[in-house]
mmCIF file of C-alpha atoms in Angstrom:
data_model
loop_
_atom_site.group_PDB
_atom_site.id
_atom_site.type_symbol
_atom_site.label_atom_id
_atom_site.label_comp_id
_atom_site.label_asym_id
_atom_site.label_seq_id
_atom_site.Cartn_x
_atom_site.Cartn_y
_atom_site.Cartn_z
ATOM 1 C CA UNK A 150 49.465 -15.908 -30.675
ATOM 2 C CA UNK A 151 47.094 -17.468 -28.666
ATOM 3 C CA UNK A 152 46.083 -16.271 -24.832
ATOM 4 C CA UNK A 153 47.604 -18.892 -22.643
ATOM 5 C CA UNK A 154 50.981 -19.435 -25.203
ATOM 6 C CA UNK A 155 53.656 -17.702 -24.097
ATOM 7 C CA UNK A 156 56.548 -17.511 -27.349
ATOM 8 C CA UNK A 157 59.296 -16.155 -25.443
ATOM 9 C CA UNK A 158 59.012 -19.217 -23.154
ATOM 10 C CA UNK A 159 60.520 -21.754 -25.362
ATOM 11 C CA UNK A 160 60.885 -25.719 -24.509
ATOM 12 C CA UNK A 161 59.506 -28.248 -27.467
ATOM 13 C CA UNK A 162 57.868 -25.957 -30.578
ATOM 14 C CA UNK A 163 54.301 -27.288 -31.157
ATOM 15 C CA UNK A 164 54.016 -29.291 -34.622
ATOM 16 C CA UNK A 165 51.880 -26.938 -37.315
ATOM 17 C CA UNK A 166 49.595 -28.597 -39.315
ATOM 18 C CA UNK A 167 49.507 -25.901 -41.728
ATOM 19 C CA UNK A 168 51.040 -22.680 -41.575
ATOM 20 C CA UNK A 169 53.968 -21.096 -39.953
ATOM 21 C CA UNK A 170 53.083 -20.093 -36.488
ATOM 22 C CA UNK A 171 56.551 -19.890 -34.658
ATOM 23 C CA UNK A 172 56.975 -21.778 -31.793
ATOM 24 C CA UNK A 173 55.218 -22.335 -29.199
ATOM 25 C CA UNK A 174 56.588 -22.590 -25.769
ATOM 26 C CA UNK A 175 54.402 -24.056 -22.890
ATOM 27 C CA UNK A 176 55.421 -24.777 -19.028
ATOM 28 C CA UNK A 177 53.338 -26.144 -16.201
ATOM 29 C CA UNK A 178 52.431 -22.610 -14.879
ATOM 30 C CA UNK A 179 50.444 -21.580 -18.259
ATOM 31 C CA UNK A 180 47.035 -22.119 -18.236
ATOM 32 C CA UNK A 181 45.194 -23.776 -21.001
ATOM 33 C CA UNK A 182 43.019 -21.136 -22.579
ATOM 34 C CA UNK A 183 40.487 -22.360 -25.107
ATOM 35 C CA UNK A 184 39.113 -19.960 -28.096
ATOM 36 C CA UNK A 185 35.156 -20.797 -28.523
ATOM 37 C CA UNK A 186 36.300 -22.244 -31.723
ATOM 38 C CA UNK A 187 38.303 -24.543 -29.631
ATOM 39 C CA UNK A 188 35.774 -25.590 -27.249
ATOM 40 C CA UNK A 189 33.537 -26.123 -29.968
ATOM 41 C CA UNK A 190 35.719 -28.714 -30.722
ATOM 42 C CA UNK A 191 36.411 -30.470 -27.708
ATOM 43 C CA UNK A 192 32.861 -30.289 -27.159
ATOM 44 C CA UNK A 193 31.925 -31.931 -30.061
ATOM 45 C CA UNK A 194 30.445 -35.819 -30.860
ATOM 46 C CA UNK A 195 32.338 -37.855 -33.108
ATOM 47 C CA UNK A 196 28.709 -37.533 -35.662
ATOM 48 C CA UNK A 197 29.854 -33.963 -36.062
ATOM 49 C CA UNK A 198 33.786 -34.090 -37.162
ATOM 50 C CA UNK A 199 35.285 -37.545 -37.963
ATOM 51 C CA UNK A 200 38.606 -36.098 -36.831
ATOM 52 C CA UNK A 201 36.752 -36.191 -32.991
ATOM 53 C CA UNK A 202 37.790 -39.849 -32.244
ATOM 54 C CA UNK A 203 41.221 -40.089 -33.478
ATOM 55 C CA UNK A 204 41.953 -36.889 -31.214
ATOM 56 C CA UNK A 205 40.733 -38.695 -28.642
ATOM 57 C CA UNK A 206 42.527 -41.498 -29.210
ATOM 58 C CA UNK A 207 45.725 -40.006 -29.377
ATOM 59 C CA UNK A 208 45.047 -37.644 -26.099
ATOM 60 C CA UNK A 209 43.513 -40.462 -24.666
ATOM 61 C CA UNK A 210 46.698 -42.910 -25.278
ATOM 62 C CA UNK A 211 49.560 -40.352 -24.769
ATOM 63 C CA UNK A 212 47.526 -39.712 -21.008
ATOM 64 C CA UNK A 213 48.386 -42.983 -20.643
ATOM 65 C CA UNK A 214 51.923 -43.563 -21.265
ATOM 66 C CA UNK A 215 52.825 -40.506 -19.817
ATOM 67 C CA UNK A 216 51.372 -41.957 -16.844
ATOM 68 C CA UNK A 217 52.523 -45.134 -17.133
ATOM 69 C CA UNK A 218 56.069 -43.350 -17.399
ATOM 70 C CA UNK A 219 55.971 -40.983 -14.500
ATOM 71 C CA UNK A 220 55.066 -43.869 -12.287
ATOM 72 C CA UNK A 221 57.761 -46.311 -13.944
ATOM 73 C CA UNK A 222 60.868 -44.006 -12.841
ATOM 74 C CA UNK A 223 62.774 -43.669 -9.774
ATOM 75 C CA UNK A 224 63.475 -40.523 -7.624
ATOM 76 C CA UNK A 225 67.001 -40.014 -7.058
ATOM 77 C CA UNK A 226 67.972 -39.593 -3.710
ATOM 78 C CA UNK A 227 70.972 -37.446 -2.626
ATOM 79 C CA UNK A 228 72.309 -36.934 0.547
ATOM 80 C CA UNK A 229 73.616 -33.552 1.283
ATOM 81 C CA UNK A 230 76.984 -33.581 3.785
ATOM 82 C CA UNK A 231 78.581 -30.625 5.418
ATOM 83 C CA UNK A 232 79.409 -28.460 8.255
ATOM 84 C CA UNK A 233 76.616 -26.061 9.323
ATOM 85 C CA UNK A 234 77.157 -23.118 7.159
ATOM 86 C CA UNK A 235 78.672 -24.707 3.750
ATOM 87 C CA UNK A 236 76.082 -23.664 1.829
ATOM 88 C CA UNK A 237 74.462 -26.695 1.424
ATOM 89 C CA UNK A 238 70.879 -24.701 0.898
ATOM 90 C CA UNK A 239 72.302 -22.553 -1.352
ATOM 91 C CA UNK A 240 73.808 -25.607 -3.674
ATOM 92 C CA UNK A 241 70.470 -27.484 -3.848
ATOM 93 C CA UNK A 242 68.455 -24.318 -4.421
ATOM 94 C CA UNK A 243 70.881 -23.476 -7.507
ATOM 95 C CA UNK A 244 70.653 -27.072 -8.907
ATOM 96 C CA UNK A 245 66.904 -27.790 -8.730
ATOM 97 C CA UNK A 246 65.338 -24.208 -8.143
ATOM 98 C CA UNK A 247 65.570 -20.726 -5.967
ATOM 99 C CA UNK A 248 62.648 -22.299 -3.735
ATOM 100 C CA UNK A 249 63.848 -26.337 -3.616
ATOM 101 C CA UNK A 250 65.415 -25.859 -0.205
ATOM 102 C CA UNK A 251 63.184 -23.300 1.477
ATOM 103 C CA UNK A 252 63.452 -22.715 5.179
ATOM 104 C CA UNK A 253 60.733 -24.571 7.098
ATOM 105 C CA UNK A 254 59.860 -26.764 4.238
ATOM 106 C CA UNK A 255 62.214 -29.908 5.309
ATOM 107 C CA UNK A 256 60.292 -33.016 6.859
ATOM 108 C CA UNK A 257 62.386 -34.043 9.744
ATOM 109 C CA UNK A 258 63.903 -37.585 9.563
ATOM 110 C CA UNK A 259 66.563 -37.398 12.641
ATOM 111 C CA UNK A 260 68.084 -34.953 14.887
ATOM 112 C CA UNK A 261 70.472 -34.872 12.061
ATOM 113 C CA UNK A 262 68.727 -35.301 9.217
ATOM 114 C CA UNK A 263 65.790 -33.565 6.637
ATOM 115 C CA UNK A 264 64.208 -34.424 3.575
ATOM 116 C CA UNK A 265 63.259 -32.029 1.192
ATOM 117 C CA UNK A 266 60.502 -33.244 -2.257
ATOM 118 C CA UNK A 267 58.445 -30.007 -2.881
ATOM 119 C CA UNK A 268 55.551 -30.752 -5.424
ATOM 120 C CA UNK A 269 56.964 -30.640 -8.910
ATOM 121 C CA UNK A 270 60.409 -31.952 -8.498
ATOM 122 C CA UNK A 271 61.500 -35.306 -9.040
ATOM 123 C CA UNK A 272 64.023 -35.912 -6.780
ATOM 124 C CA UNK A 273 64.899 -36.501 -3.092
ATOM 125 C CA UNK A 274 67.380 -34.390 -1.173
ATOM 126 C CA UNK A 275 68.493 -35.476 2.506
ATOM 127 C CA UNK A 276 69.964 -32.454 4.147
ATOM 128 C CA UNK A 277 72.353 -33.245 7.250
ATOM 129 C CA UNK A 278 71.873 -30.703 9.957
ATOM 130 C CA UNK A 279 73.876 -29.548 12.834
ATOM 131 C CA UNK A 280 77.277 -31.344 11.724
ATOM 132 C CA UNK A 281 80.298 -29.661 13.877
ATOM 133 C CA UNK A 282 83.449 -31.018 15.523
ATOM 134 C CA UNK A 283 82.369 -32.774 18.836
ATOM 135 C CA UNK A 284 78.652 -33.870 17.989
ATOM 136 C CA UNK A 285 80.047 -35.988 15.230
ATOM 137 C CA UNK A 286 79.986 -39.615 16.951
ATOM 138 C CA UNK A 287 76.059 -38.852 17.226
ATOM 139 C CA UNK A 288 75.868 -37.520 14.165
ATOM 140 C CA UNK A 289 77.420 -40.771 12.889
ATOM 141 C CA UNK A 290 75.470 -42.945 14.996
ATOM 142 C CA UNK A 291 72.279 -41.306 13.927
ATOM 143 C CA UNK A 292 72.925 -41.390 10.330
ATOM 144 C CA UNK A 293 74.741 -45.314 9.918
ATOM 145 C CA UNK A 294 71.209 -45.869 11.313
ATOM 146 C CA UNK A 295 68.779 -44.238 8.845
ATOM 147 C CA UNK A 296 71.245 -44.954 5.895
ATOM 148 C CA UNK A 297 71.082 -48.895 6.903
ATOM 149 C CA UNK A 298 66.939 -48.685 6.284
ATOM 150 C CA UNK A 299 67.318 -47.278 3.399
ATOM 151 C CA UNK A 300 69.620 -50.347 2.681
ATOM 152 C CA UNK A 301 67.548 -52.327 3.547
ATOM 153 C CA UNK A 302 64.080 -51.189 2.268
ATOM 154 C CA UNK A 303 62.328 -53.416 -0.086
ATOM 155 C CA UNK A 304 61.234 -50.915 -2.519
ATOM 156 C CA UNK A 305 64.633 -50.154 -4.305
ATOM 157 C CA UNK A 306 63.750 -46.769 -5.161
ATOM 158 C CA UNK A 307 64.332 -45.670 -1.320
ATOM 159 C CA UNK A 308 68.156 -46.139 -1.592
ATOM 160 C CA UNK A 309 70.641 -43.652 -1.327
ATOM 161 C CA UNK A 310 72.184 -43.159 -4.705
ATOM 162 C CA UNK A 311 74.908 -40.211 -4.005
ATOM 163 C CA UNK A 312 76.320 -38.274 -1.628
ATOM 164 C CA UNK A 313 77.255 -34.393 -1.906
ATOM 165 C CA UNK A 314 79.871 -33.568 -0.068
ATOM 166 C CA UNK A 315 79.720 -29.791 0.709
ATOM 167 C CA UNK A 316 82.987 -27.920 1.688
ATOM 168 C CA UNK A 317 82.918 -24.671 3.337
ATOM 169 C CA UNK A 318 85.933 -22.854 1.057
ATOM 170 C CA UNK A 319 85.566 -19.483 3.178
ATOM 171 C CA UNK A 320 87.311 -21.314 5.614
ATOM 172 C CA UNK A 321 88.837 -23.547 3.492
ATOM 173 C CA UNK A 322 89.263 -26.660 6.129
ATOM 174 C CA UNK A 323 88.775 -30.557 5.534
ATOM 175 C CA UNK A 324 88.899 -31.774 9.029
ATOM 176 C CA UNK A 325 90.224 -35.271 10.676
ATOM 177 C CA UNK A 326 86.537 -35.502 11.805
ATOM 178 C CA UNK A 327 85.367 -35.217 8.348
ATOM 179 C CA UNK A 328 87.671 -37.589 6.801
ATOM 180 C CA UNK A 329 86.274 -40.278 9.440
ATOM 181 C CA UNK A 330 82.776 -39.804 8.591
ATOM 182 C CA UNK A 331 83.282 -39.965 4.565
ATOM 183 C CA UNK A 332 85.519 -43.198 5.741
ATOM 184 C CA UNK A 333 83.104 -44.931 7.937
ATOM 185 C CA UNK A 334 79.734 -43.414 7.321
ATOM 186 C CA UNK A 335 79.722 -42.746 3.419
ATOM 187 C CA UNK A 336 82.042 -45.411 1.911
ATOM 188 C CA UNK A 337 79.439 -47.502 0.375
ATOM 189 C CA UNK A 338 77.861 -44.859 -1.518
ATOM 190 C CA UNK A 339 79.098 -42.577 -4.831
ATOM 191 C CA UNK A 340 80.722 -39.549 -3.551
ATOM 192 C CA UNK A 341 81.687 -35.983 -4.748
ATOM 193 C CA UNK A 342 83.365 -33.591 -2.766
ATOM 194 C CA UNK A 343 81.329 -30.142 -3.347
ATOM 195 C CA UNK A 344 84.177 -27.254 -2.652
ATOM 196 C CA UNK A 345 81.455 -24.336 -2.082
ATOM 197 C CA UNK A 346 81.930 -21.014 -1.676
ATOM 198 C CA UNK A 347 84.455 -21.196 -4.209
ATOM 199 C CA UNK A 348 84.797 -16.916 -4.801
ATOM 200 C CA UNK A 349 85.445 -16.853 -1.467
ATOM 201 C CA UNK A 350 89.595 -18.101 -1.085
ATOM 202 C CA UNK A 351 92.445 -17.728 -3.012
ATOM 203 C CA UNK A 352 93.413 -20.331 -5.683
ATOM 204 C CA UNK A 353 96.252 -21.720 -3.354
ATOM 205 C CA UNK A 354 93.419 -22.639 -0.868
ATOM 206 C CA UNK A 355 91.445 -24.517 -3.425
ATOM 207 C CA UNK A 356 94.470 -26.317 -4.605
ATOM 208 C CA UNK A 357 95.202 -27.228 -0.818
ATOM 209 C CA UNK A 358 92.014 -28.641 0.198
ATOM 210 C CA UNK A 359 91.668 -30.660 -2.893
ATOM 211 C CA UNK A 360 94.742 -32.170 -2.670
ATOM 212 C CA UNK A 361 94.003 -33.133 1.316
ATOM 213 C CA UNK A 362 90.898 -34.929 -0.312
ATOM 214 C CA UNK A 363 92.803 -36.514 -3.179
ATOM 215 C CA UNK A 364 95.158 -37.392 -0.809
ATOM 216 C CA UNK A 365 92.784 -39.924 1.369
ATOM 217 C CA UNK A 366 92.497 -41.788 -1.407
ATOM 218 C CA UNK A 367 88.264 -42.556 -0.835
ATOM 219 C CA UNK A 368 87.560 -45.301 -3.568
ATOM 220 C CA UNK A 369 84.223 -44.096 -3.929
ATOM 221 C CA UNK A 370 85.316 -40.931 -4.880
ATOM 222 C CA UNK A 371 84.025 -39.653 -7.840
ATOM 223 C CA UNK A 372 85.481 -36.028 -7.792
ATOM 224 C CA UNK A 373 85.963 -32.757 -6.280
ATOM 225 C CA UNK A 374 84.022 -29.468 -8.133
ATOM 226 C CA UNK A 375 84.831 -26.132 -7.014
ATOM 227 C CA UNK A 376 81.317 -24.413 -7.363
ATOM 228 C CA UNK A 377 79.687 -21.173 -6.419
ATOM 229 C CA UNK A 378 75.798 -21.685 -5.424
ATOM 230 C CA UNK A 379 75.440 -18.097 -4.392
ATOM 231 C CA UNK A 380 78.697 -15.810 -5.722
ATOM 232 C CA UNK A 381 79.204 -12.945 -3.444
ATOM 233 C CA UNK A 382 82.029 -11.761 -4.911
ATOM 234 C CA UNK A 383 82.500 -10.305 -8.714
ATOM 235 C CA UNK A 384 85.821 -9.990 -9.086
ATOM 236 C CA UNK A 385 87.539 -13.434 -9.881
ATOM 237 C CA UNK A 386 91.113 -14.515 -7.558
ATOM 238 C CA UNK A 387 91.612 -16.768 -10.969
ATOM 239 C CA UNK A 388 90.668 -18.535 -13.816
ATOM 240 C CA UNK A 389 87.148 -20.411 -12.797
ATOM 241 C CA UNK A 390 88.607 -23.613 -15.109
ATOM 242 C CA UNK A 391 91.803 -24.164 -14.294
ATOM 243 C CA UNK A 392 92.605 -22.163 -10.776
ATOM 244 C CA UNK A 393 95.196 -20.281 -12.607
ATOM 245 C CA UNK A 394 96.126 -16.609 -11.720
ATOM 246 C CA UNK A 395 97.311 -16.106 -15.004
ATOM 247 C CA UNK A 396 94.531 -13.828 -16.442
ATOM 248 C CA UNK A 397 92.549 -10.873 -17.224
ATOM 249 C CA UNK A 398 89.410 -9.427 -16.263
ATOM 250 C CA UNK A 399 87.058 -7.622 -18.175
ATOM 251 C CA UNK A 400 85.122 -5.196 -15.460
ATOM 252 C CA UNK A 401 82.148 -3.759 -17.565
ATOM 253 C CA UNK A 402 81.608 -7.580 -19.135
ATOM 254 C CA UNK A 403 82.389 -9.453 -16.200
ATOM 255 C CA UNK A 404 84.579 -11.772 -18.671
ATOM 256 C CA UNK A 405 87.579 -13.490 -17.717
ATOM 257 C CA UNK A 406 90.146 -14.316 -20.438
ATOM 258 C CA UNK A 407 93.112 -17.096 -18.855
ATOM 259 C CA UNK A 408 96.320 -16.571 -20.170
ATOM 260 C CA UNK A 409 96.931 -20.035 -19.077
ATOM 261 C CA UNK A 410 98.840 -21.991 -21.750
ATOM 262 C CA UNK A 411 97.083 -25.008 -20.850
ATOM 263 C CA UNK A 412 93.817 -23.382 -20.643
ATOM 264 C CA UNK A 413 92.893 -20.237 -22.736
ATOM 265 C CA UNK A 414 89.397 -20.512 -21.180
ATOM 266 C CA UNK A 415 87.182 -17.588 -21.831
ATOM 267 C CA UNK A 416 84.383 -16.999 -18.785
ATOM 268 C CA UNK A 417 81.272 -15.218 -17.796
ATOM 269 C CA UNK A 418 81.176 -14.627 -13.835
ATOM 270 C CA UNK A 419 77.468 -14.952 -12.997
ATOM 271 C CA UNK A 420 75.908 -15.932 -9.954
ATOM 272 C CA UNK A 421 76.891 -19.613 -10.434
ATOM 273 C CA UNK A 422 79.838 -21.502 -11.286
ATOM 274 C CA UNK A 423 81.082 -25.432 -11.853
ATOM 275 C CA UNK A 424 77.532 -26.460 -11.274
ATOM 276 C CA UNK A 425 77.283 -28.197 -14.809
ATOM 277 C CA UNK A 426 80.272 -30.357 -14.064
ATOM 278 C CA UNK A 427 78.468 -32.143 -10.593
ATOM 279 C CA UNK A 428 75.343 -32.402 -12.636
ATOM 280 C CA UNK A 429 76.981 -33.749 -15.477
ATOM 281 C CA UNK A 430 78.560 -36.934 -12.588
ATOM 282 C CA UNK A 431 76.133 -37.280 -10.924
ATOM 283 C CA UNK A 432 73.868 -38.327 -13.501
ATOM 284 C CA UNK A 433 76.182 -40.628 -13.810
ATOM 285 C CA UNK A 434 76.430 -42.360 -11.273
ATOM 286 C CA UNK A 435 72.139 -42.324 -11.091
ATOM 287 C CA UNK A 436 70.669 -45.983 -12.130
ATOM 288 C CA UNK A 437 68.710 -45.514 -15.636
ATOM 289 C CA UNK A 438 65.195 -45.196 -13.967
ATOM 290 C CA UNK A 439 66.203 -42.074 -11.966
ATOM 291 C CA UNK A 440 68.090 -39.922 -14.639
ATOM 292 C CA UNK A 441 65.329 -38.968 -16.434
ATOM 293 C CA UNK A 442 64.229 -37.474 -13.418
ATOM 294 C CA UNK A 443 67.127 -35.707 -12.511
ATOM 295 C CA UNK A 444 67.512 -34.291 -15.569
ATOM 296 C CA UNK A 445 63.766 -33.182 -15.785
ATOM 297 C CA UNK A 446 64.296 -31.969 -11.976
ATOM 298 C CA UNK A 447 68.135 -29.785 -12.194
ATOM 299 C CA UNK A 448 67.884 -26.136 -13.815
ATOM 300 C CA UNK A 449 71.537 -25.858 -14.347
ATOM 301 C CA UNK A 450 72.208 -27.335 -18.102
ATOM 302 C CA UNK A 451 69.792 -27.780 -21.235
ATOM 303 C CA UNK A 452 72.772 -30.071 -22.704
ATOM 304 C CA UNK A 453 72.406 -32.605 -21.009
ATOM 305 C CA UNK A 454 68.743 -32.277 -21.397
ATOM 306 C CA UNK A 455 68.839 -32.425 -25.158
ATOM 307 C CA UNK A 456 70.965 -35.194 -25.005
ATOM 308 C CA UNK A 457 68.743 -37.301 -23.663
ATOM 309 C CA UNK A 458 65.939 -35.907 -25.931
ATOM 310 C CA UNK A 459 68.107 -36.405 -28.858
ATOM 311 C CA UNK A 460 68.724 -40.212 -28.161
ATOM 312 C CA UNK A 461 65.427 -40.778 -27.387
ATOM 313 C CA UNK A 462 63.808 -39.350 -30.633
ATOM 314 C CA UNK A 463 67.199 -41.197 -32.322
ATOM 315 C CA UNK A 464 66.055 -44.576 -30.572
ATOM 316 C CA UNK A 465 62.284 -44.042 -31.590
ATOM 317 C CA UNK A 466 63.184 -43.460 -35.740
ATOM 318 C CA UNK A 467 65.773 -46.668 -35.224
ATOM 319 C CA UNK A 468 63.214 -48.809 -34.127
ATOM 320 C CA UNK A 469 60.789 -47.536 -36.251
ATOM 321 C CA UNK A 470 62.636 -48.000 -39.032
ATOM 322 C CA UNK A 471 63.415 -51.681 -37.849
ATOM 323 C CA UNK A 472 60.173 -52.485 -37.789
ATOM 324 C CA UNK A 473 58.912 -50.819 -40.411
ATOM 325 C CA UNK A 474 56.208 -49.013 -38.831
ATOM 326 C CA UNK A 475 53.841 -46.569 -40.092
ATOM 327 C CA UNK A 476 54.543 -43.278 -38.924
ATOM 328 C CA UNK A 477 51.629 -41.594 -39.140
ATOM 329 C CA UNK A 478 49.771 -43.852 -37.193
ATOM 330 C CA UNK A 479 49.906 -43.442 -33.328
ATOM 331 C CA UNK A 480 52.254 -46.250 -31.746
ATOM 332 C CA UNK A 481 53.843 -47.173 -28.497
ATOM 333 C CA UNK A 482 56.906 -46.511 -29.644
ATOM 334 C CA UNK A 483 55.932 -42.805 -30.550
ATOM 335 C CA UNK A 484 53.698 -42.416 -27.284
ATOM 336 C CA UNK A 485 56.783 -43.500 -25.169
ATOM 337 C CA UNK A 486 59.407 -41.001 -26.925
ATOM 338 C CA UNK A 487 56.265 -37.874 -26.220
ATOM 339 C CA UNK A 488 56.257 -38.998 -23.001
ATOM 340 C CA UNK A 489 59.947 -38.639 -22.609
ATOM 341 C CA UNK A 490 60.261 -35.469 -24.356
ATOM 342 C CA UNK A 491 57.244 -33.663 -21.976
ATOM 343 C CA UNK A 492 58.729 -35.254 -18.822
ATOM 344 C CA UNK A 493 61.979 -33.683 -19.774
ATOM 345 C CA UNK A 494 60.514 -30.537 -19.443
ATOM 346 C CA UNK A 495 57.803 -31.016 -16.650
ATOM 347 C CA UNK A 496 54.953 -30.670 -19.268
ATOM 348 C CA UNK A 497 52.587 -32.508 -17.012
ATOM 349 C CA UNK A 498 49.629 -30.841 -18.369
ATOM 350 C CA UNK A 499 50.647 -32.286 -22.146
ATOM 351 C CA UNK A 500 47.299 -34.099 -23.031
ATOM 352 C CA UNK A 501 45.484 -30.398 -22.939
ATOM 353 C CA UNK A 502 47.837 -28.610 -24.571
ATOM 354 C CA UNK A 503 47.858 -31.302 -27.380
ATOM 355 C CA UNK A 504 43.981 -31.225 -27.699
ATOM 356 C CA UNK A 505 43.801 -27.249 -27.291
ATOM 357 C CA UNK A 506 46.636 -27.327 -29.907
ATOM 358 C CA UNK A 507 44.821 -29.807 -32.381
ATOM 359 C CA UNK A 508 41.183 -28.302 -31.627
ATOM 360 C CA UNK A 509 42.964 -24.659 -33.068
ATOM 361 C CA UNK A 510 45.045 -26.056 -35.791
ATOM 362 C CA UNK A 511 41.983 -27.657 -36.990
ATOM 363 C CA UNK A 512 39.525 -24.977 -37.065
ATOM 364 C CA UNK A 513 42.394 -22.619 -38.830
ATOM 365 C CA UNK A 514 42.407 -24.723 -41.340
ATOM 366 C CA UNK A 515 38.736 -25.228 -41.636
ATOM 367 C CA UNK A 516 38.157 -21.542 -42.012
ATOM 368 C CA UNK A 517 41.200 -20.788 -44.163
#
């Protein structure tokens, strides 16, 4: 394999034009090594190979609607609730990446409030800062303010889209307070209740605070997870699926098999848990134009990442087939599905890798 290819770094396995190569896995951090043979190539006037300008067409064009793409969708834009000390850091940095949230990397929007986009990620994240019992009503007044531009903007891609509600479960407490912020402040906006911390209480605790939140009865609820963002402890107080105490625990595997009869859930404790199921709602409750880059921005699930890659390569042959077009020659329709399928896994440097990958696969099989 190639300098610059690294196999054990799988995403979308190049096409092979003749030969079996394996697969080829690529990611924004390789760089885009080019054999003389290669460069020769690239390098080379459409006189001298008539192959030239129908590589550069196809570069040229699938440049384009990548482009055209990337520009085209919406970043989502979450707003991150909770009591100093939830976690809420810790969550965000274990959805989107160990450096999302990084300490001194927030651009201040309030007292209250920061906003975190590193390079690389497409999404928004509005961290509230500071929230306790007694600085509330400016906390509220602050907030109601900067939520009402975003209301308001013009450009529709500034609007809040959902709200992560983050629950401190080592002290396993939803406060009055609390309850009259996600009342007043947040009822307009999709909400899930984020019980953090999770390894930290007993299963009786996370049964009682999610019954105090079921209990208010917020319409625009859209549930409570029990998650761990950063698990500091290893051995499990109960099942991770169903809360259940009914279970055993395998020490040198770190398994936990529920004895449940309504669950029977088999588990891994790792350093996360219950992240897949937030993901999972909040994508849906994300208009169309900003899933794709949630999905493309969260490291938590490949399902629902191949999901989306599967329906898109499923919508492409549909209308393909509708149509009747040819396949071999290069379409919108085929451009637009590419485009998907790199964004989906950050490729942002695509329209090199597909010329490196052409300029090799051609020479091979000149010289074989």
């Amino acid at each position: 394999m190639r300098e610059g290819i690294k196999e054990e770094e799988t995403g979308v396995s190049m096409t092979n034009l003749k030969g079996a190569r394996g697969p080829s896995r690529l990611t924004q951090s390789d760089p885009i090594d080019l054999d003389d043979d290669d460069e020769e190539f690239i390098d080379m006037s459409p006189e001298d190979s008539p192959l030239y300008s129908e590589v550069e067409s196809v570069v040229h064009e699938l440049s384009a609607s990548f482009q055209n793409l990337s520009t085209s969708l919406k970043r989502p834009n979450i707003l991150l609730v909770g009591k100093t000390g939830s976690g809420k850091s810790s969550l965000v940095n274990a959805v989107f990446g160990s450096k999302f949230a990084a300490t001194g990397t927030g651009e201040p929007i309030t007292r209250h409030l920061e906003k975190y986009s590193p390079e690389g990620k497409s999404v928004n994240v509005y961290d509230t800062k500071g929230l306790e019992h007694g600085n509330h009503i400016d906390f509220i007044r602050e907030t109601e303010g900067f939520l009402r531009s975003l209301k308001e903007a013009d450009d529709l891609r500034e609007q809040l889209h959902v709200v992560w509600y983050v629950i401190d479960m080592s002290h396993a407490r939803f406060q009055p307070f609390e309850i009259t912020i996600c009342r007043t402040l947040l009822s307009r906006t999709p909400l899930c209740f984020v019980l953090n911390k999770e390894d930290t209480a007993t299963s009786e605790q996370v049964r009682s605070v999610s019954r105090v939140v079921a209990e208010q009865k917020f319409e625009n609820c859209k549930g409570i997870f029990g998650v761990v963002s950063d698990r500091k402890n290893y051995s499990p107080e109960f099942c991770p699926h169903c809360k259940g105490t009914n279970f055993r625990f395998r020490q040198r595997t770190k398994e936990v098999l529920c004895d449940e009869p309504d669950c029977g859930q088999r588990s891994v404790i790792s350093s996360t848990s219950g992240l897949e199921d937030l993901v999972k709602e909040t994508i849906k409750q994300l208009p169309d134009l900003a899933i794709l880059s949630f999905i493309q921005a969260q490291q938590v699930t490949e399902k629902e990442r191949l999901l989306v890659a599967k329906k898109a390569i499923i919508d492409c042959a549909f209308v393909a087939r509708r149509k009747r077009y040819i396949l071999s020659q290069p379409t919108r329709l085929i451009l637009n599905m590419a485009s998907k399928l790199a964004l989906l896994w950050g490729y942002r440097l695509i329209p090199s890798i597909v010329t490196q990958e052409i300029a090799h696969q051609y020479f091979v099989t000149k010289n074989q």
